[in-house]
Tab-separated table of C-alpha atoms and ligand atoms in Angstrom:
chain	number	residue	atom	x	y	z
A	1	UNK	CA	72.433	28.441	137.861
A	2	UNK	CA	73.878	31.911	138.079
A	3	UNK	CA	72.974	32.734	141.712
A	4	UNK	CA	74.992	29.385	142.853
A	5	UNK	CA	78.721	30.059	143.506
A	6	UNK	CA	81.300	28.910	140.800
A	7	UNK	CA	82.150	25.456	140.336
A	8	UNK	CA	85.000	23.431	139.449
A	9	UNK	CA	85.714	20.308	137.382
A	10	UNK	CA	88.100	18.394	139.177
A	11	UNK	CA	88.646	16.121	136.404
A	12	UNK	CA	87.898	16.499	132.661
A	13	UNK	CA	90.231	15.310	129.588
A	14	UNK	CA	89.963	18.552	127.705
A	15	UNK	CA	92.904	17.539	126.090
A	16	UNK	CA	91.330	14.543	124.191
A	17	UNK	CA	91.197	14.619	120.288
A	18	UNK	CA	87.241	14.702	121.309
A	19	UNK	CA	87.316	18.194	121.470
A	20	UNK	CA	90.154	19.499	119.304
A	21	UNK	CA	86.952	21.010	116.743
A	22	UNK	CA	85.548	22.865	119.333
A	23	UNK	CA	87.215	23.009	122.484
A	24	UNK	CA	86.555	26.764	122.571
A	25	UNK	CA	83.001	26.371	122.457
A	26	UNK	CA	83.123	23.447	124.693
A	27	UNK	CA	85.251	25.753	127.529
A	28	UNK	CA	81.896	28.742	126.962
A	29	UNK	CA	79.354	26.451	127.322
A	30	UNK	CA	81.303	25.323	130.453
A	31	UNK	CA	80.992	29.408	131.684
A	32	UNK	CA	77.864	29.885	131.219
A	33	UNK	CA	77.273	27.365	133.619
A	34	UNK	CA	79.354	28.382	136.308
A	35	UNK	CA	82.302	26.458	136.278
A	36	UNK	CA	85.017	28.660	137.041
A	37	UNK	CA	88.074	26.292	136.682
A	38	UNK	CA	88.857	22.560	134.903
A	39	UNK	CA	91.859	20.001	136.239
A	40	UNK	CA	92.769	18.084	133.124
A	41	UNK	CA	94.790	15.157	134.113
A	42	UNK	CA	97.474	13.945	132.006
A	43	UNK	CA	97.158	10.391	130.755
A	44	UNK	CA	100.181	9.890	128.178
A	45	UNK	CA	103.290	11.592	127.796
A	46	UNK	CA	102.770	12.660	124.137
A	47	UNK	CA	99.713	14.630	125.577
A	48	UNK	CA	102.195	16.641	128.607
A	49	UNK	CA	103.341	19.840	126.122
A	50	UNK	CA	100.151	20.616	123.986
A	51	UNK	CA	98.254	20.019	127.768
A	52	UNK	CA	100.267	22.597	129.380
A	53	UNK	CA	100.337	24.947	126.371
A	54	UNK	CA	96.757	24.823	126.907
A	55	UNK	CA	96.372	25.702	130.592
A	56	UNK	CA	98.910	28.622	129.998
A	57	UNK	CA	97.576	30.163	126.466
A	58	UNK	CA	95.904	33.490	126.966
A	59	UNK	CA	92.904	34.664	129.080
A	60	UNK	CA	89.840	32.198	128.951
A	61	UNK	CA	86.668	32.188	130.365
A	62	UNK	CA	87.692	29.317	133.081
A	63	UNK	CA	90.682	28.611	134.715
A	64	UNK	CA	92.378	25.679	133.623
A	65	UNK	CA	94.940	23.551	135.474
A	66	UNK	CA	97.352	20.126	134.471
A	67	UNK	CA	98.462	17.540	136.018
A	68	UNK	CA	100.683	15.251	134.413
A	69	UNK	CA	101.224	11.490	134.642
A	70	UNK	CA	100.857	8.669	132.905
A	71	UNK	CA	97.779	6.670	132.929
A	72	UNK	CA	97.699	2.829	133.411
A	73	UNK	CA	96.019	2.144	130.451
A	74	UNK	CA	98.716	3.361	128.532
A	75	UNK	CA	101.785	2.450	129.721
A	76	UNK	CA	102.418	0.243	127.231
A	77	UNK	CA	103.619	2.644	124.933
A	78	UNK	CA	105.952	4.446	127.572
A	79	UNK	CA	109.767	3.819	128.308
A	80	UNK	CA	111.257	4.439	131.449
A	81	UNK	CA	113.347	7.659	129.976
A	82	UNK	CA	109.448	9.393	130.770
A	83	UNK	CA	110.161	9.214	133.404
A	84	UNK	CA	112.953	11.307	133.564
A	85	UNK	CA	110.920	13.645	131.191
A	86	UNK	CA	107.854	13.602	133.795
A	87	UNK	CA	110.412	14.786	136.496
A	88	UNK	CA	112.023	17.618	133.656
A	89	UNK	CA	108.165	19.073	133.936
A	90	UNK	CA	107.717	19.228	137.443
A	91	UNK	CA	111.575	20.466	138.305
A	92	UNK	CA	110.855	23.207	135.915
A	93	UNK	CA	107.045	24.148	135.555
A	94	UNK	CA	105.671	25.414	138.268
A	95	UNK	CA	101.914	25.274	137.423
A	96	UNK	CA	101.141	21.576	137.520
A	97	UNK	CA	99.262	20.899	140.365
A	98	UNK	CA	99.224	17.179	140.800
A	99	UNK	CA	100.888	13.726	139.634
A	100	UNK	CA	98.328	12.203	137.961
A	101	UNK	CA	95.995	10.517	136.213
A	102	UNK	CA	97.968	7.987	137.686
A	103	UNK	CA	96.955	4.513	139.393
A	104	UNK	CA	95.925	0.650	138.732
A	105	UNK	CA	93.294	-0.970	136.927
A	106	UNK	CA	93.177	-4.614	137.821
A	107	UNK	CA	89.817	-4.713	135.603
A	108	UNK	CA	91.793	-3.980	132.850
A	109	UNK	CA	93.152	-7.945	131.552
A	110	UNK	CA	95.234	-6.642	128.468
A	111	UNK	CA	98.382	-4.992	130.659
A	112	UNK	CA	100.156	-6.693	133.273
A	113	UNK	CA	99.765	-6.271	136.923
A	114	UNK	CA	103.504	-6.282	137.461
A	115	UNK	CA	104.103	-3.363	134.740
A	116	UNK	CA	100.935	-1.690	136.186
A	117	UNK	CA	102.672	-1.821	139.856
A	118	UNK	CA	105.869	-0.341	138.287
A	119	UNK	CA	104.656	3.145	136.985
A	120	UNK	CA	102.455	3.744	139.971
A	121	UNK	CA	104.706	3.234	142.697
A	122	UNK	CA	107.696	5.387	140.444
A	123	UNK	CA	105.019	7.765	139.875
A	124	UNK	CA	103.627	7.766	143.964
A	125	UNK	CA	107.215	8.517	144.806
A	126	UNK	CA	107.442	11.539	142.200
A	127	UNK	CA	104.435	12.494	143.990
A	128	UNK	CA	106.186	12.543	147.298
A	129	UNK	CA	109.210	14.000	146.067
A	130	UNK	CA	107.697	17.142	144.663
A	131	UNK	CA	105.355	17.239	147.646
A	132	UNK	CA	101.970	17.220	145.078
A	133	UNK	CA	98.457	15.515	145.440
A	134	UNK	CA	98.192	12.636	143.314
A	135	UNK	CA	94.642	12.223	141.183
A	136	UNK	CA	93.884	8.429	141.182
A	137	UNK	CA	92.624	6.388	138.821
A	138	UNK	CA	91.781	2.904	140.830
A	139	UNK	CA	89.476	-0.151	139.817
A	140	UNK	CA	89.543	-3.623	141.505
A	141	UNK	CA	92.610	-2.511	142.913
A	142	UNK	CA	91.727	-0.125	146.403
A	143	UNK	CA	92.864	-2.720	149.047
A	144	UNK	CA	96.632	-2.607	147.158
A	145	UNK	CA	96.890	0.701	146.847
A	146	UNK	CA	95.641	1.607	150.412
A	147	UNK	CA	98.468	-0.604	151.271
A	148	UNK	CA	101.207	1.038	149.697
A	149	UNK	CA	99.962	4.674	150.979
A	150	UNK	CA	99.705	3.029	154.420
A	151	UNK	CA	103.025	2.353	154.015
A	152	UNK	CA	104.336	5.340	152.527
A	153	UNK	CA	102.193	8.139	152.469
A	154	UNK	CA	101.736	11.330	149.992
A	155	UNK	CA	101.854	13.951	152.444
A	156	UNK	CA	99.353	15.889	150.045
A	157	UNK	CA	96.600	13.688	149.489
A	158	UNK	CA	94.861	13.391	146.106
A	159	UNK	CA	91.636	12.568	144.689
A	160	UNK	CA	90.431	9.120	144.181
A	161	UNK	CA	88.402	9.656	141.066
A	162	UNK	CA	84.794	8.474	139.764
A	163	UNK	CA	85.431	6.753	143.414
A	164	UNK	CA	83.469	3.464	143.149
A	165	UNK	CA	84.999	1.646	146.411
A	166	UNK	CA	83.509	0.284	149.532
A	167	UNK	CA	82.475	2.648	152.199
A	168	UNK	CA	85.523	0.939	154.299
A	169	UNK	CA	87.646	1.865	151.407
A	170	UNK	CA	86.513	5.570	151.029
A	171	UNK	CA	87.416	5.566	154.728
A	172	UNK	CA	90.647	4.781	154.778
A	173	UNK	CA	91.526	6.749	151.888
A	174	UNK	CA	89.916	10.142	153.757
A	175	UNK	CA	92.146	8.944	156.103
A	176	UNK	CA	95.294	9.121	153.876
A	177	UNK	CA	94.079	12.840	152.936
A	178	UNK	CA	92.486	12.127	150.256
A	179	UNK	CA	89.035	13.349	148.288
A	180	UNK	CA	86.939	11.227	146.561
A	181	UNK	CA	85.520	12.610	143.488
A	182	UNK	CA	81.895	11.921	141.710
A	183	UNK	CA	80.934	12.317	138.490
A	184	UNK	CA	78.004	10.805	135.974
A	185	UNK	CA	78.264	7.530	137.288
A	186	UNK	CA	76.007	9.076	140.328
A	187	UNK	CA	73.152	9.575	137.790
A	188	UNK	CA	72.093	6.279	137.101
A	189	UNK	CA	69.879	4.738	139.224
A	190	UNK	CA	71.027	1.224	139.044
A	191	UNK	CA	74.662	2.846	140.839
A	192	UNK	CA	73.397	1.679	144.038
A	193	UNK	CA	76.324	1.227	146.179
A	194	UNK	CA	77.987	4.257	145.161
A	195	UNK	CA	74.851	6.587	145.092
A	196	UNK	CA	74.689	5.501	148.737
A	197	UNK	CA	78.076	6.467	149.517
A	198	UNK	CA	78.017	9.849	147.449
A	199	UNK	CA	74.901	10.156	149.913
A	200	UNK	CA	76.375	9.871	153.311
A	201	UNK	CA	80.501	10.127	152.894
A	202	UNK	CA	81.116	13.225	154.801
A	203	UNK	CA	80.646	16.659	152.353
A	204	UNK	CA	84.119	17.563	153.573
A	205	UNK	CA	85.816	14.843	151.603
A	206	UNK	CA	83.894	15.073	148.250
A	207	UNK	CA	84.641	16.783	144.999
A	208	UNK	CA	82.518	16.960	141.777
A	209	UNK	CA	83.774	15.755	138.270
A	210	UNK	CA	82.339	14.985	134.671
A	211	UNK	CA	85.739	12.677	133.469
A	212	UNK	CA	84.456	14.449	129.933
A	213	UNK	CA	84.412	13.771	127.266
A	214	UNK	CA	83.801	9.940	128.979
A	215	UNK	CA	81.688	8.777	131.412
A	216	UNK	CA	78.071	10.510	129.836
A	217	UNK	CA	75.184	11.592	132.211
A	218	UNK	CA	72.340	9.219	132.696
A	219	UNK	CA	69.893	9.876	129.403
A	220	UNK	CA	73.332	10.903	127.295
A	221	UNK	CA	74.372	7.613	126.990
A	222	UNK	CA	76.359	7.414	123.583
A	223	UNK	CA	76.811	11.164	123.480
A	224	UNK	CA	80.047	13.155	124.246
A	225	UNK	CA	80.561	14.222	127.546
A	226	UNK	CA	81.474	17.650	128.317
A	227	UNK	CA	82.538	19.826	131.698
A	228	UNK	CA	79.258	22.261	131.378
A	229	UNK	CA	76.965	18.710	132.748
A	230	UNK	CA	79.096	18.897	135.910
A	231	UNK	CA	76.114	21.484	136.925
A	232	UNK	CA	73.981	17.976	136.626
A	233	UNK	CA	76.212	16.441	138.550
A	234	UNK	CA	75.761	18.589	141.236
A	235	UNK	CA	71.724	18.440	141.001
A	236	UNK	CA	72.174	14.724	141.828
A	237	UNK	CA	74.253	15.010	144.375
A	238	UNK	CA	71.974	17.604	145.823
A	239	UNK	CA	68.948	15.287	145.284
A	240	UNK	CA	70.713	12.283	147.116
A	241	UNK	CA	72.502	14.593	149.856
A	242	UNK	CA	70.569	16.522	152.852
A	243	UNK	CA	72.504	19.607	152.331
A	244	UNK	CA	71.434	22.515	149.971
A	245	UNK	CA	72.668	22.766	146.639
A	246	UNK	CA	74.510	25.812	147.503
A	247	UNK	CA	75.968	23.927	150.525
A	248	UNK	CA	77.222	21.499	148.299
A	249	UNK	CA	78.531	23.338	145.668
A	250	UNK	CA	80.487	25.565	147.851
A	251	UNK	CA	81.834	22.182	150.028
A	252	UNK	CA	83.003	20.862	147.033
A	253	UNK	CA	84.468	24.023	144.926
A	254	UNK	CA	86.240	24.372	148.752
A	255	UNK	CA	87.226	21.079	148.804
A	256	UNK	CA	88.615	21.110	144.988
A	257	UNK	CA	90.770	24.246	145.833
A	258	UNK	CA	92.006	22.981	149.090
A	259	UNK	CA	93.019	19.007	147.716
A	260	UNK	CA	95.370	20.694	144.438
A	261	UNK	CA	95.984	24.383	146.345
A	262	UNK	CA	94.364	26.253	143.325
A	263	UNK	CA	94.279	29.910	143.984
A	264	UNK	CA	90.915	31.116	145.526
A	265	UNK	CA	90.255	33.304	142.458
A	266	UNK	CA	87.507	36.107	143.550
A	267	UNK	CA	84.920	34.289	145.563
A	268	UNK	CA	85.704	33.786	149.088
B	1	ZN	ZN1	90.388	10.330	133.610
């Protein structure tokens, strides 16, 4: 894959206790394949400082960038007073590059709606208030959160990710400025609806993940995921797209930088 331009993982939990035994080996294997940078989005606010530690610690083979927020699966075990610690981090670290992974999960029974509701829209308006993209996280829950960024948008944008909306949906989120982003779910064949819309969703709006270490490739079911598959990724997309594989992969690296403004790094 060397003569393809570098790539970038807009979303991978390299923070995850998955990979604390190798996450060295895990970030060179990533290399090798060409991805030049990794977004890791926060999820929990134990998680902010050792995540941002991470993205800072000396020179690494990729780039790697955080964005902090606090996930709706686990805002059960948050106060309100992280909030106030979420704002501390962006009022004083200049290097995070979006609010996120934040969002709602309506397919997700065990947490209420109403708490759900809470932390996103306090987190949205962080969003707005430091003038960052947001990354989403969004299931069974599209039409209410179009409505709220209808009514109050995030000037940046984000990325709606492992988007698995209607077309409709993806539309009106483009419309709010936002990406949607693709990952393993693309590879299996029985993904229908969304393989279709990875398909024909305009290349300017699309950005490639790997969610690692979730969300395994088609044939790694049960496995680890890691960023170095997001080359895989691609290949589908390539294989369901009419564009090149070079047109996609620099669409989407373009896409990636432009959605968090990530430095351009060496390649145009
Ligand atoms: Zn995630």
């Amino acid at each position: 894959m060397t003569n393809l331009p570098p790539l970038i993982d807009s979303h991978c939990h390299l923070d995850f206790p998955e990979f604390y035994p190798d996450r060295s080996q895990v970030i060179s294997a990533a290399s090798e394949q060409g991805i030049e940078a990794i977004c890791i989005p926060g999820t929990e606010s134990r998680h902010w400082k050792p995540l941002l530690q991470m993205c800072t610690e000396t020179i690494k083979p990729v780039r790697l960038y955080a964005a902090l927020g606090i996930h709706p699966w686990f805002i059960d075990q948050h106060e309100p007073d992280d909030l106030q610690q979420l704002v501390k981090f962006f009022e004083t670290n200049q290097h995070i590059v979006a609010v996120g992974e934040i969002g709602l999960d309506f397919a997700l029974q065990s947490i209420s709606q109403k708490a759900q509701e809470f932390w996103f829209t306090e987190q949205l308006e962080l969003a707005r208030q430091f003038r960052k993209p947001v990354i989403l996280h969004a299931r069974k829950a599209h039409d209410l959160i179009l409505k709220q960024l209808r009514q109050k948008p995030v000037k940046q944008g984000g990325i709606v990710h492992a988007f698995s909306g209607s077309e409709q949906q993806a539309y009106q989120y483009i419309e709010q400025g936002f990406c949607l982003g693709f990952g393993g779910g693309i590879t299996y064949p029985r993904a229908r609806k969304t393989r279709a819309l990875a398909a024909t969703l305009p290349l300017g709006s699309l950005v490639l993940e790997t969610d690692a270490p979730d969300m395994p490739l088609c044939g790694f079911q049960g496995q680890r995921n890691e960023p170095a598959q997001l080359t895989e990724v691609l290949k589908c997309l390539a294989d369901l797209r009419p564009e090149s594989l070079t047109e996609i992969a620099e669409a989407t690296r373009r896409n990636t930088l432009k959605i968090l403004s990530l430095p351009h790094a060496s390649y145009p």
